[in-house]
């Protein structure tokens, strides 16, 4: 009779395995089959089978075996019980042997040979590659089809006819335009409101997804507008379904929580629609040339307001402002010192710039600049935060807008930061992932400019004095005086413009707490404007401007909706409250495709400026902290004070900010506990709710990933370098002590040193004195430096004891270069959602690691104990043999 191991009963399999340790295969087969009937007759129990391994070990002490047989037994034991340690007879090893014996008896643990594994892997990989090739072919054909449909390909012979049609006179007919948009809106309304069966919804949403996915790589504005239309249709249809079919009116708890989620989703939908409108067609304004006759150029006052920043931060900004290419008799620079510090007055006197103070500090920065306006006379006012170092081309890039149009009152340029913000520094992704500011300055401001709704951002901007005087100076009623000032000038009929070319760079916030504090001020200020000078009402603004301001203010009201999204799936897990009252299949078909559609569309529009899923991380970090100030400002807009953002600080050691991270640690814990409880309910709960429970757990899992990434940001990285290194790529030279000159390339610089790359190997040594030669235009400057490090063709130089003139020359050759910041948007590739999600996921894992690594001393014994328990439990678990066993 031919017995297969898989057909044997469990006790028999265990007995056969144990006999195989002591005897050869032939003897084992003989003994087992000889007494097989006896085993069946006496019904050997499972308990007896588990005891047998220990009996075998005991009998092995009395059975006389030769050396080869003993080695075979040891090899078998090592193969089948790889995690049993020495000495063998311990309580933990007894548990390991029992569990491993059960595992060996229950499962097929035969190790496949390496050749067979490789064959199977190659076979599987061929199938995957074949499937991917088919999908890629389908994707390519769809993209090509859509390109032909809209005639985007440049080589398409029908492109001329398309251009002729698109520019035809018929489109200038107002009646036809109104008719076209009426039909379009009617069609969208039909697709949004008509109820579909589950099958029809699946087909409809699949078609829209296929079209959107295929259009993502089709160039041109028409493809973008089509994708936006599809995203608006699917998201609006989802919201309509939520309002009409998903509220549980029979359960008060589920109804209350469901309405809360529905309101949060309505907020997200409104922000999504306004965002599409705001960025549908960025203007990308170019600088306008100035009159060649410099005598026709206007006078400009440069304000550098400061309060508590150190002189080392203010000094480079002031020196760079003096280097701006503008007639000296038409340029006046003022340090506006609300700190009233003698060393600042002395520095201003030495360098030859104005120094202004006032008797009080009322209205903070806005009051400081309003006071300066009373004692200065320039036709235009350029403003730089004291840490923003301007390029020498700043005025020549901005002033042409004013001279071309007398109604232009503001030209804003981007805020670029050469130091890493807390997200970039703590997560070590500086210059790898676009920072939080980049979406606003890279895309949204260009979109605002299209609608004549550019915001004043408080720095790196030029304003027309007459326009400021007409509205009574800088706004002082809110803590965001910049945006409020722009709003007032626009109400007065003036135009604001944006040039998306960085002409200054500054310091980002030093810590996560400072970053959060800065955002709290912005959020409070926008809420104050919403209450005191709501752009939706009043005169002077067109509809587009009102919508742009509305979106900006709604952005800072995201605290409550974000917390709702981070806790909503727990309603079903904890309280059995079905807040989306619909079948599992319907929930899946409405939610998942809608999210995919929105992600694909946003990735196309925002791809270079905001990577997918990172927006949720940024909002999760700020949600709790902006919730209270925005709510208070909406109720009592006059409550609260102006807080200054600190710059130029240092972190002596790596540390974890437990205070700032407490809210999202709590949110993380309740989501993790909810997932654990959800697993319990899957096995022991109501089987009819498994579908919706799985969706809730997947949602909670996503929240855990986002919150884990938020937790990771609170691990403050050590920052002991007071001078930030700035990447560069321009030529220079060094002159050695022997007079020999070597051409080099500047790879990075700071205010006290430079990094060089030479073309050939060099004989320079540390502490050698060399002369650094750099040029600005036709002027050449030399700087005495010392070599601080050498690596192959790399050199590091340190600047020492530079006088004021040399400092000015060095800043002109580095920070003030016209091309210093031009590549700020060129370092980032277009967003890939799958890559972005994996990046957020690994960042989340780092967050969990940070919680353990930076745990307080009081919790360390508990964490060590739990870790040891988990490690011990893991060591008891069965393990599959890893190498094929070959008996000698």
CSV table of N, CA and C in Angstrom, one decimal, residues 350-434:
chain,number,residue,atom,x,y,z
A,350,UNK,N,28.1,101.8,9.7
A,350,UNK,CA,29.3,101.4,9.0
A,350,UNK,C,29.1,101.1,7.5
A,351,UNK,N,28.0,100.5,7.2
A,351,UNK,CA,27.7,100.1,5.9
A,351,UNK,C,27.1,101.2,5.0
A,352,UNK,N,26.5,102.2,5.7
A,352,UNK,CA,26.0,103.3,5.0
A,352,UNK,C,24.5,103.1,4.5
A,353,UNK,N,23.7,102.5,5.4
A,353,UNK,CA,22.3,102.4,5.1
A,353,UNK,C,21.5,103.1,6.2
A,354,UNK,N,20.2,103.3,6.0
A,354,UNK,CA,19.3,104.0,6.9
A,354,UNK,C,19.0,103.0,8.1
A,355,UNK,N,18.8,103.6,9.3
A,355,UNK,CA,18.4,102.8,10.4
A,355,UNK,C,17.2,103.6,11.1
A,356,UNK,N,16.0,102.9,11.2
A,356,UNK,CA,14.8,103.5,11.7
A,356,UNK,C,14.3,102.7,12.9
A,357,UNK,N,13.9,103.4,13.9
A,357,UNK,CA,13.2,102.7,15.0
A,357,UNK,C,11.9,103.5,15.4
A,358,UNK,N,11.2,103.1,16.3
A,358,UNK,CA,10.0,103.9,16.8
A,358,UNK,C,9.8,103.7,18.3
A,359,UNK,N,9.0,104.5,18.8
A,359,UNK,CA,8.8,104.5,20.3
A,359,UNK,C,8.1,103.3,20.8
A,360,UNK,N,7.2,102.7,20.0
A,360,UNK,CA,6.4,101.6,20.5
A,360,UNK,C,6.5,100.5,19.4
A,361,UNK,N,5.9,99.3,19.7
A,361,UNK,CA,5.9,98.2,18.7
A,361,UNK,C,4.5,97.9,18.3
A,362,UNK,N,3.6,98.9,18.3
A,362,UNK,CA,2.2,98.6,18.0
A,362,UNK,C,2.0,98.0,16.6
A,363,UNK,N,1.1,97.1,16.5
A,363,UNK,CA,0.8,96.4,15.2
A,363,UNK,C,1.9,95.7,14.5
A,364,UNK,N,3.0,95.4,15.3
A,364,UNK,CA,4.1,94.5,14.9
A,364,UNK,C,4.7,95.0,13.5
A,365,UNK,N,4.8,94.1,12.6
A,365,UNK,CA,5.5,94.4,11.3
A,365,UNK,C,4.8,95.4,10.5
A,366,UNK,N,3.4,95.4,10.5
A,366,UNK,CA,2.7,96.3,9.7
A,366,UNK,C,2.9,97.7,10.3
A,367,UNK,N,2.8,97.9,11.6
A,367,UNK,CA,3.0,99.2,12.2
A,367,UNK,C,4.4,99.7,12.0
A,368,UNK,N,5.4,98.8,12.0
A,368,UNK,CA,6.8,99.1,11.8
A,368,UNK,C,7.0,99.8,10.4
A,369,UNK,N,6.4,99.1,9.4
A,369,UNK,CA,6.5,99.6,8.0
A,369,UNK,C,5.7,100.9,7.8
A,370,UNK,N,4.5,101.0,8.4
A,370,UNK,CA,3.7,102.2,8.3
A,370,UNK,C,4.5,103.4,8.9
A,371,UNK,N,5.2,103.2,10.0
A,371,UNK,CA,6.0,104.3,10.6
A,371,UNK,C,7.1,104.7,9.6
A,372,UNK,N,7.7,103.7,9.0
A,372,UNK,CA,8.8,104.0,8.0
A,372,UNK,C,8.3,104.8,6.8
A,373,UNK,N,7.1,104.5,6.4
A,373,UNK,CA,6.5,105.3,5.3
A,373,UNK,C,6.4,106.8,5.6
A,374,UNK,N,6.3,107.1,6.8
A,374,UNK,CA,6.2,108.5,7.2
A,374,UNK,C,7.5,109.3,7.1
A,375,UNK,N,8.6,108.6,7.1
A,375,UNK,CA,9.9,109.3,7.0
A,375,UNK,C,10.7,109.0,5.8
A,376,UNK,N,10.1,108.2,4.8
A,376,UNK,CA,10.8,107.9,3.6
A,376,UNK,C,10.0,108.4,2.4
A,377,UNK,N,10.6,108.6,1.2
A,377,UNK,CA,9.9,109.2,0.1
A,377,UNK,C,9.9,108.5,-1.2
A,378,UNK,N,10.5,107.3,-1.2
A,378,UNK,CA,10.6,106.5,-2.5
A,378,UNK,C,9.3,106.3,-3.2
A,379,UNK,N,9.3,106.3,-4.5
A,379,UNK,CA,8.0,106.1,-5.3
A,379,UNK,C,7.5,104.7,-5.1
A,380,UNK,N,8.5,103.8,-4.9
A,380,UNK,CA,8.1,102.4,-4.7
A,380,UNK,C,8.8,101.8,-3.5
A,381,UNK,N,8.2,100.8,-2.9
A,381,UNK,CA,8.8,100.2,-1.6
A,381,UNK,C,9.0,98.7,-1.9
A,382,UNK,N,10.2,98.3,-1.8
A,382,UNK,CA,10.6,96.9,-1.8
A,382,UNK,C,10.8,96.3,-0.4
A,383,UNK,N,10.2,95.2,-0.1
A,383,UNK,CA,10.2,94.7,1.2
A,383,UNK,C,10.9,93.3,1.2
A,384,UNK,N,11.8,93.1,2.1
A,384,UNK,CA,12.5,91.8,2.3
A,384,UNK,C,12.5,91.5,3.8
A,385,UNK,N,12.0,90.3,4.2
A,385,UNK,CA,12.2,89.8,5.5
A,385,UNK,C,13.7,89.8,5.8
A,386,UNK,N,14.1,90.0,7.0
A,386,UNK,CA,15.5,90.2,7.3
A,386,UNK,C,16.4,89.0,7.0
A,387,UNK,N,15.8,87.8,6.7
A,387,UNK,CA,16.6,86.6,6.3
A,387,UNK,C,16.6,86.4,4.8
A,388,UNK,N,15.8,87.2,4.1
A,388,UNK,CA,15.7,86.9,2.6
A,388,UNK,C,16.8,87.8,1.9
A,389,UNK,N,17.7,87.1,1.3
A,389,UNK,CA,18.9,87.7,0.6
A,389,UNK,C,18.5,87.9,-0.9
A,390,UNK,N,18.4,89.2,-1.3
A,390,UNK,CA,18.0,89.4,-2.7
A,390,UNK,C,19.1,89.2,-3.7
A,391,UNK,N,18.7,88.8,-4.9
A,391,UNK,CA,19.6,88.8,-6.1
A,391,UNK,C,19.8,90.2,-6.6
A,392,UNK,N,20.9,90.4,-7.3
A,392,UNK,CA,21.2,91.8,-7.7
A,392,UNK,C,20.2,92.2,-8.9
A,393,UNK,N,19.5,91.2,-9.5
A,393,UNK,CA,18.6,91.5,-10.6
A,393,UNK,C,17.2,91.7,-10.1
A,394,UNK,N,17.0,91.8,-8.8
A,394,UNK,CA,15.6,91.8,-8.3
A,394,UNK,C,14.7,93.0,-8.9
A,395,UNK,N,15.2,94.2,-8.8
A,395,UNK,CA,14.4,95.3,-9.3
A,395,UNK,C,14.3,95.3,-10.8
A,396,UNK,N,15.3,94.9,-11.5
A,396,UNK,CA,15.2,94.9,-13.0
A,396,UNK,C,14.2,93.8,-13.5
A,397,UNK,N,14.0,92.8,-12.7
A,397,UNK,CA,13.0,91.8,-13.0
A,397,UNK,C,11.6,92.1,-12.7
A,398,UNK,N,11.4,93.1,-11.8
A,398,UNK,CA,10.1,93.4,-11.3
A,398,UNK,C,9.5,94.8,-11.7
A,399,UNK,N,10.4,95.8,-11.8
A,399,UNK,CA,9.9,97.1,-12.0
A,399,UNK,C,9.2,97.4,-13.4
A,400,UNK,N,9.5,96.6,-14.4
A,400,UNK,CA,8.9,96.8,-15.7
A,400,UNK,C,7.4,96.7,-15.6
A,401,UNK,N,6.8,95.9,-14.7
A,401,UNK,CA,5.4,95.7,-14.6
A,401,UNK,C,4.7,97.1,-14.2
A,402,UNK,N,5.4,97.8,-13.3
A,402,UNK,CA,4.8,99.1,-12.9
A,402,UNK,C,4.9,100.1,-14.0
A,403,UNK,N,6.0,100.2,-14.7
A,403,UNK,CA,6.2,101.2,-15.7
A,403,UNK,C,5.3,100.9,-16.9
A,404,UNK,N,4.9,99.7,-17.1
A,404,UNK,CA,4.1,99.3,-18.2
A,404,UNK,C,2.6,99.6,-18.0
A,405,UNK,N,2.2,99.5,-16.7
A,405,UNK,CA,0.7,99.7,-16.4
A,405,UNK,C,0.6,100.4,-15.0
A,406,UNK,N,0.0,101.6,-15.1
A,406,UNK,CA,0.0,102.5,-13.9
A,406,UNK,C,-1.0,101.9,-12.8
A,407,UNK,N,-1.8,100.9,-13.2
A,407,UNK,CA,-2.7,100.3,-12.2
A,407,UNK,C,-2.1,99.2,-11.4
A,408,UNK,N,-0.9,98.8,-11.8
A,408,UNK,CA,-0.2,97.7,-11.1
A,408,UNK,C,0.3,98.3,-9.8
A,409,UNK,N,-0.1,97.7,-8.7
A,409,UNK,CA,0.3,98.2,-7.3
A,409,UNK,C,1.2,97.2,-6.6
A,410,UNK,N,1.4,96.0,-7.1
A,410,UNK,CA,2.2,95.0,-6.4
A,410,UNK,C,2.8,94.1,-7.5
A,411,UNK,N,4.1,93.7,-7.3
A,411,UNK,CA,4.8,92.7,-8.0
A,411,UNK,C,5.4,91.7,-6.9
A,412,UNK,N,4.9,90.5,-6.9
A,412,UNK,CA,5.3,89.5,-5.9
A,412,UNK,C,6.2,88.5,-6.6
A,413,UNK,N,7.3,88.1,-5.9
A,413,UNK,CA,8.1,87.0,-6.4
A,413,UNK,C,8.1,85.9,-5.4
A,414,UNK,N,8.6,84.7,-5.8
A,414,UNK,CA,8.5,83.5,-4.9
A,414,UNK,C,9.3,83.7,-3.6
A,415,UNK,N,8.9,83.0,-2.5
A,415,UNK,CA,9.7,82.9,-1.3
A,415,UNK,C,10.5,81.6,-1.5
A,416,UNK,N,11.8,81.7,-1.7
A,416,UNK,CA,12.6,80.5,-1.9
A,416,UNK,C,13.5,80.4,-0.6
A,417,UNK,N,13.7,79.1,-0.2
A,417,UNK,CA,14.5,78.9,1.1
A,417,UNK,C,15.7,78.1,0.7
A,418,UNK,N,16.9,78.6,1.1
A,418,UNK,CA,18.1,77.8,0.8
A,418,UNK,C,18.4,76.8,2.0
A,419,UNK,N,17.7,77.0,3.1
A,419,UNK,CA,17.8,76.0,4.2
A,419,UNK,C,16.6,75.1,4.2
A,420,UNK,N,16.8,73.9,4.7
A,420,UNK,CA,15.7,72.9,4.7
A,420,UNK,C,14.7,73.3,5.8
A,421,UNK,N,13.4,73.1,5.5
A,421,UNK,CA,12.4,73.3,6.5
A,421,UNK,C,12.3,72.1,7.4
A,422,UNK,N,11.5,72.1,8.5
A,422,UNK,CA,11.5,70.9,9.4
A,422,UNK,C,11.2,69.6,8.7
A,423,UNK,N,10.3,69.6,7.8
A,423,UNK,CA,9.9,68.4,7.1
A,423,UNK,C,11.1,67.9,6.3
A,424,UNK,N,11.8,68.7,5.6
A,424,UNK,CA,12.9,68.3,4.7
A,424,UNK,C,14.1,67.9,5.6
A,425,UNK,N,14.4,68.6,6.7
A,425,UNK,CA,15.5,68.3,7.5
A,425,UNK,C,15.3,67.0,8.3
A,426,UNK,N,14.2,66.9,9.0
A,426,UNK,CA,13.9,65.8,9.9
A,426,UNK,C,13.7,64.5,9.1
A,427,UNK,N,13.1,64.6,7.9
A,427,UNK,CA,12.9,63.4,7.1
A,427,UNK,C,14.0,63.2,6.1
A,428,UNK,N,15.0,64.1,6.0
A,428,UNK,CA,16.1,63.9,5.1
A,428,UNK,C,15.7,63.8,3.7
A,429,UNK,N,14.8,64.6,3.2
A,429,UNK,CA,14.4,64.6,1.8
A,429,UNK,C,14.5,66.0,1.2
A,430,UNK,N,15.5,66.8,1.7
A,430,UNK,CA,15.7,68.1,1.1
A,430,UNK,C,16.1,68.0,-0.4
A,431,UNK,N,15.5,68.7,-1.3
A,431,UNK,CA,15.8,68.7,-2.7
A,431,UNK,C,15.4,67.3,-3.3
A,432,UNK,N,14.6,66.5,-2.6
A,432,UNK,CA,14.2,65.2,-3.2
A,432,UNK,C,12.6,65.3,-3.3
A,433,UNK,N,12.0,65.9,-2.4
A,433,UNK,CA,10.5,66.0,-2.4
A,433,UNK,C,10.1,67.5,-2.3
A,434,UNK,N,9.2,68.0,-3.1
A,434,UNK,CA,8.9,69.5,-3.0
A,434,UNK,C,8.4,69.8,-1.6
